[in-house]
Structure formats: C-alpha cells, structure tokens
mmCIF file of C-alpha atoms in Angstrom:
data_model
loop_
_atom_site.group_PDB
_atom_site.id
_atom_site.type_symbol
_atom_site.label_atom_id
_atom_site.label_comp_id
_atom_site.label_asym_id
_atom_site.label_seq_id
_atom_site.Cartn_x
_atom_site.Cartn_y
_atom_site.Cartn_z
ATOM 1 C CA MET A 6 -7.511 -16.731 16.487
ATOM 2 C CA THR A 7 -5.864 -20.284 16.013
ATOM 3 C CA ASP A 8 -2.687 -20.309 17.812
ATOM 4 C CA THR A 9 -0.738 -22.552 15.441
ATOM 5 C CA ARG A 10 2.939 -21.321 16.399
ATOM 6 C CA ILE A 11 5.751 -23.792 17.167
ATOM 7 C CA ASP A 12 7.409 -22.663 20.458
ATOM 8 C CA PRO A 13 11.022 -22.462 20.646
ATOM 9 C CA PRO A 14 13.198 -24.974 22.173
ATOM 10 C CA VAL A 15 14.178 -24.423 25.759
ATOM 11 C CA THR A 16 17.447 -25.811 25.103
ATOM 12 C CA ALA A 17 19.373 -25.627 21.542
ATOM 13 C CA GLY A 18 22.718 -24.357 20.235
ATOM 14 C CA GLU A 19 22.921 -21.054 19.695
ATOM 15 C CA ARG A 20 22.179 -20.638 15.999
ATOM 16 C CA ALA A 21 19.127 -23.327 16.377
ATOM 17 C CA MET A 22 17.693 -21.263 19.003
ATOM 18 C CA LEU A 23 17.985 -17.922 16.921
ATOM 19 C CA ARG A 24 16.352 -19.434 13.770
ATOM 20 C CA ALA A 25 13.236 -20.764 16.546
ATOM 21 C CA TRP A 26 13.009 -17.864 17.788
ATOM 22 C CA LEU A 27 12.926 -15.771 14.423
ATOM 23 C CA ASP A 28 10.659 -18.300 12.841
ATOM 24 C CA TYR A 29 8.341 -17.965 16.129
ATOM 25 C CA HIS A 30 8.044 -14.154 15.863
ATOM 26 C CA ARG A 31 7.406 -14.371 11.842
ATOM 27 C CA GLN A 32 4.391 -16.917 12.683
ATOM 28 C CA THR A 33 3.277 -14.756 15.507
ATOM 29 C CA LEU A 34 2.834 -11.974 12.841
ATOM 30 C CA ALA A 35 1.176 -14.230 10.340
ATOM 31 C CA ALA A 36 -1.528 -15.500 13.623
ATOM 32 C CA LYS A 37 -2.585 -11.767 14.215
ATOM 33 C CA CYS A 38 -3.509 -11.559 10.519
ATOM 34 C CA ALA A 39 -5.063 -14.907 10.139
ATOM 35 C CA GLY A 40 -8.642 -14.927 9.318
ATOM 36 C CA LEU A 41 -9.180 -11.014 8.453
ATOM 37 C CA THR A 42 -10.551 -9.551 5.375
ATOM 38 C CA GLU A 43 -8.503 -7.242 3.104
ATOM 39 C CA GLU A 44 -10.289 -4.171 4.570
ATOM 40 C CA GLN A 45 -9.474 -5.330 8.205
ATOM 41 C CA LEU A 46 -5.893 -5.695 7.590
ATOM 42 C CA ARG A 47 -5.938 -2.221 5.982
ATOM 43 C CA LEU A 48 -7.430 -0.545 9.063
ATOM 44 C CA ARG A 49 -5.187 1.967 10.500
ATOM 45 C CA SER A 50 -4.116 2.463 13.951
ATOM 46 C CA VAL A 51 -4.739 6.007 15.435
ATOM 47 C CA PRO A 52 -4.104 9.133 13.257
ATOM 48 C CA PRO A 53 -1.725 10.398 12.384
ATOM 49 C CA SER A 54 -0.004 7.092 11.958
ATOM 50 C CA SER A 55 -0.779 5.177 9.252
ATOM 51 C CA MET A 56 0.284 1.677 10.598
ATOM 52 C CA SER A 57 -2.073 -1.260 9.623
ATOM 53 C CA LEU A 58 -1.749 -5.080 9.949
ATOM 54 C CA LEU A 59 -1.195 -4.995 5.990
ATOM 55 C CA GLY A 60 1.169 -2.617 6.579
ATOM 56 C CA LEU A 61 3.524 -4.373 9.012
ATOM 57 C CA VAL A 62 3.257 -7.462 6.679
ATOM 58 C CA ARG A 63 4.770 -5.188 3.671
ATOM 59 C CA HIS A 64 7.147 -3.416 6.332
ATOM 60 C CA MET A 65 8.759 -6.803 7.314
ATOM 61 C CA ALA A 66 8.838 -8.013 3.690
ATOM 62 C CA ASP A 67 11.060 -5.067 3.433
ATOM 63 C CA VAL A 68 13.134 -5.538 6.562
ATOM 64 C CA GLU A 69 13.776 -9.219 5.800
ATOM 65 C CA ARG A 70 15.072 -7.961 2.367
ATOM 66 C CA ALA A 71 17.190 -5.400 3.670
ATOM 67 C CA TRP A 72 18.926 -6.897 6.317
ATOM 68 C CA PHE A 73 19.294 -10.716 4.708
ATOM 69 C CA ARG A 74 19.610 -9.866 0.860
ATOM 70 C CA ARG A 75 20.845 -6.598 0.786
ATOM 71 C CA ARG A 76 23.440 -6.426 3.692
ATOM 72 C CA LEU A 77 24.176 -9.974 4.320
ATOM 73 C CA ASN A 78 24.386 -10.854 0.697
ATOM 74 C CA GLY A 79 25.303 -7.697 -0.926
ATOM 75 C CA GLU A 80 22.577 -7.914 -3.408
ATOM 76 C CA ASP A 81 21.824 -4.710 -5.130
ATOM 77 C CA LEU A 82 18.053 -4.507 -4.652
ATOM 78 C CA GLY A 83 15.892 -1.227 -3.798
ATOM 79 C CA GLY A 84 12.759 -1.477 -1.259
ATOM 80 C CA ILE A 85 9.895 -3.298 -2.239
ATOM 81 C CA TYR A 86 7.225 -0.629 -1.045
ATOM 82 C CA TYR A 87 9.156 2.218 0.072
ATOM 83 C CA SER A 88 11.627 4.327 -1.933
ATOM 84 C CA ASP A 89 13.773 7.240 -1.174
ATOM 85 C CA ASP A 90 10.933 9.485 -2.630
ATOM 86 C CA ASP A 91 8.269 7.445 -0.646
ATOM 87 C CA PRO A 92 10.083 6.352 2.770
ATOM 88 C CA ASP A 93 6.676 5.178 4.331
ATOM 89 C CA GLY A 94 5.108 3.605 1.552
ATOM 90 C CA GLU A 95 4.800 -0.023 2.875
ATOM 91 C CA PHE A 96 2.400 1.872 5.534
ATOM 92 C CA ASP A 97 1.122 4.844 3.784
ATOM 93 C CA ASN A 98 -0.011 2.859 0.322
ATOM 94 C CA VAL A 99 -2.053 0.413 1.591
ATOM 95 C CA ASP A 100 -5.683 1.630 0.504
ATOM 96 C CA THR A 101 -5.645 -0.386 -2.780
ATOM 97 C CA ALA A 102 -2.820 -3.005 -1.948
ATOM 98 C CA SER A 103 -3.293 -6.554 -2.187
ATOM 99 C CA ALA A 104 -3.257 -8.303 0.721
ATOM 100 C CA GLU A 105 -2.465 -11.820 -1.260
ATOM 101 C CA GLU A 106 0.371 -10.048 -2.784
ATOM 102 C CA ALA A 107 1.823 -8.869 0.411
ATOM 103 C CA PHE A 108 1.691 -12.103 2.368
ATOM 104 C CA ALA A 109 2.953 -13.672 -0.793
ATOM 105 C CA THR A 110 5.941 -11.084 -0.967
ATOM 106 C CA TRP A 111 6.775 -11.739 2.864
ATOM 107 C CA HIS A 112 6.795 -15.348 2.528
ATOM 108 C CA ALA A 113 9.535 -15.210 -0.514
ATOM 109 C CA GLU A 114 11.639 -12.737 1.252
ATOM 110 C CA ILE A 115 11.478 -14.955 4.326
ATOM 111 C CA GLU A 116 12.567 -18.063 2.243
ATOM 112 C CA HIS A 117 15.335 -15.486 0.647
ATOM 113 C CA ALA A 118 16.250 -14.829 4.596
ATOM 114 C CA ARG A 119 16.458 -18.707 5.520
ATOM 115 C CA ALA A 120 18.612 -19.359 2.224
ATOM 116 C CA ALA A 121 21.168 -16.379 3.104
ATOM 117 C CA GLU A 122 21.329 -17.263 6.667
ATOM 118 C CA GLU A 123 21.807 -20.913 6.159
ATOM 119 C CA ALA A 124 24.655 -20.416 3.466
ATOM 120 C CA CYS A 125 26.673 -18.183 6.022
ATOM 121 C CA ALA A 126 29.474 -20.426 7.690
ATOM 122 C CA ASP A 127 28.879 -19.097 11.231
ATOM 123 C CA LEU A 128 27.297 -16.540 13.302
ATOM 124 C CA ASP A 129 30.391 -14.381 12.950
ATOM 125 C CA ALA A 130 30.083 -13.858 9.281
ATOM 126 C CA MET A 131 29.995 -10.488 8.604
ATOM 127 C CA THR A 132 27.611 -8.254 6.089
ATOM 128 C CA LYS A 133 28.921 -6.501 3.192
ATOM 129 C CA THR A 134 29.332 -2.547 4.202
ATOM 130 C CA ASP A 135 26.278 -0.760 4.534
ATOM 131 C CA ARG A 136 25.690 3.058 3.573
ATOM 132 C CA GLN A 137 27.478 4.117 6.462
ATOM 133 C CA GLY A 138 30.504 1.681 6.145
ATOM 134 C CA VAL A 139 29.202 -0.450 9.037
ATOM 135 C CA HIS A 140 29.692 -4.259 8.926
ATOM 136 C CA TYR A 141 27.159 -6.385 10.842
ATOM 137 C CA SER A 142 27.497 -10.201 12.112
ATOM 138 C CA LEU A 143 25.045 -12.596 11.096
ATOM 139 C CA ARG A 144 24.425 -12.967 15.116
ATOM 140 C CA TRP A 145 23.587 -9.324 15.411
ATOM 141 C CA ILE A 146 20.922 -9.486 12.435
ATOM 142 C CA MET A 147 19.246 -12.495 13.911
ATOM 143 C CA CYS A 148 19.183 -10.810 17.083
ATOM 144 C CA HIS A 149 18.017 -7.572 15.543
ATOM 145 C CA MET A 150 15.373 -9.568 13.634
ATOM 146 C CA VAL A 151 13.897 -11.137 16.466
ATOM 147 C CA GLU A 152 13.781 -7.430 18.339
ATOM 148 C CA GLU A 153 12.039 -6.230 15.102
ATOM 149 C CA TYR A 154 9.364 -8.518 15.080
ATOM 150 C CA ALA A 155 8.704 -8.541 18.762
ATOM 151 C CA ARG A 156 8.405 -5.045 18.799
ATOM 152 C CA HIS A 157 6.108 -5.018 15.777
ATOM 153 C CA ASN A 158 4.086 -8.051 16.941
ATOM 154 C CA GLY A 159 3.340 -5.651 19.969
ATOM 155 C CA HIS A 160 1.719 -3.540 17.428
ATOM 156 C CA ALA A 161 -0.258 -6.022 15.689
ATOM 157 C CA ASP A 162 -1.791 -7.170 19.160
ATOM 158 C CA LEU A 163 -3.178 -3.857 19.539
ATOM 159 C CA LEU A 164 -4.425 -3.653 15.936
ATOM 160 C CA ARG A 165 -5.984 -7.150 15.934
ATOM 161 C CA GLU A 166 -7.766 -5.985 18.962
ATOM 162 C CA ARG A 167 -9.059 -2.870 17.570
ATOM 163 C CA ILE A 168 -10.466 -4.613 14.976
ATOM 164 C CA ASP A 169 -11.950 -7.730 16.555
ATOM 165 C CA GLY A 170 -11.312 -7.732 20.212
ATOM 166 C CA VAL A 171 -9.024 -10.876 19.510
ATOM 167 C CA THR A 172 -6.131 -10.562 21.879
ATOM 168 C CA GLY A 173 -3.306 -13.414 22.662
ATOM 169 C CA GLU A 174 -0.071 -13.816 22.964
#
C-alpha cells in the first residue's frame, strides 16, 4: 500500500489544524481501499457484521452529507445509501454496488462538506437544529468527523489486513 497522505502540520491555527486532520483521515480511508478490486472492497469482516471497505466508503459519504449539508447547511436531503426502511443500507447493500459510483459520491460529498465548512465565518457557527432540537458548533462537527474517520479507519485496517495482509498506519 503506497502512502501518499499529507501529514497534518505540527503547528497551525485551530481551524487549519482541524481541516488538516480531517483531510488526513479522509486520505487514510482512501489509502486503505487503494489497489483493491471491486470484489475485494465488498468482502465482509466477520458474521454477523456486514461491514466492508466499500460499505465504509458509502457510510462516510452519508456521514459527510449528514453533518455538513443536512445539519450545518440545513439542506433537506435524505440518506444516499440508507433510509428509515433500510437503516444499514450503506453496509448491507454492497453485493452489486459500484465501487466507482461509491467513491465518486464520497468525493462529491467531501467537496460539499469543504464548501459548507469554508462558508462558515468561524468554528463557533451553529448548525440548524436536528430532529432532537440540538444545535452543534462547527468545531464540534469537525472534531466529531475526525473521531468518526479515526474509528472507521481502525476497522479499515483490519478489513484490509484480512483481504491481502497489508497493514499500515
């Protein structure tokens, strides 16, 4: 596995640091998937889990959309790969899913997320309310997104090692 990630700076302002770490973790998920066939990307972890690398990419596309477009921007959008009737669709429905489409969608949602983040005046900007009436700051969202990617990148490490023995940071 070739590591082309850009390390976050060791010193930077808060917003630049959060952006850099979030991008680093986005790049990490991409690196864990690099060089694999569509079939390999679909391989599940262990029963009863339906987790796969392709499922993680699809999940993160939905997560990017949920936090930056739906909550931060207040856009009236549904899930991409899941629904109320199929809450784990991003993981469960990968058997015939297109990896090319999933990666394109994930990258498009990342670009929407970057635009939404950049449009906010500062990290204290608050989201539109969510279903429970809670508002989140942009700072909270960015910290949460780093955590979300870091957790799933741990899953991706194990999935990748199971597929072809490749490990990495």
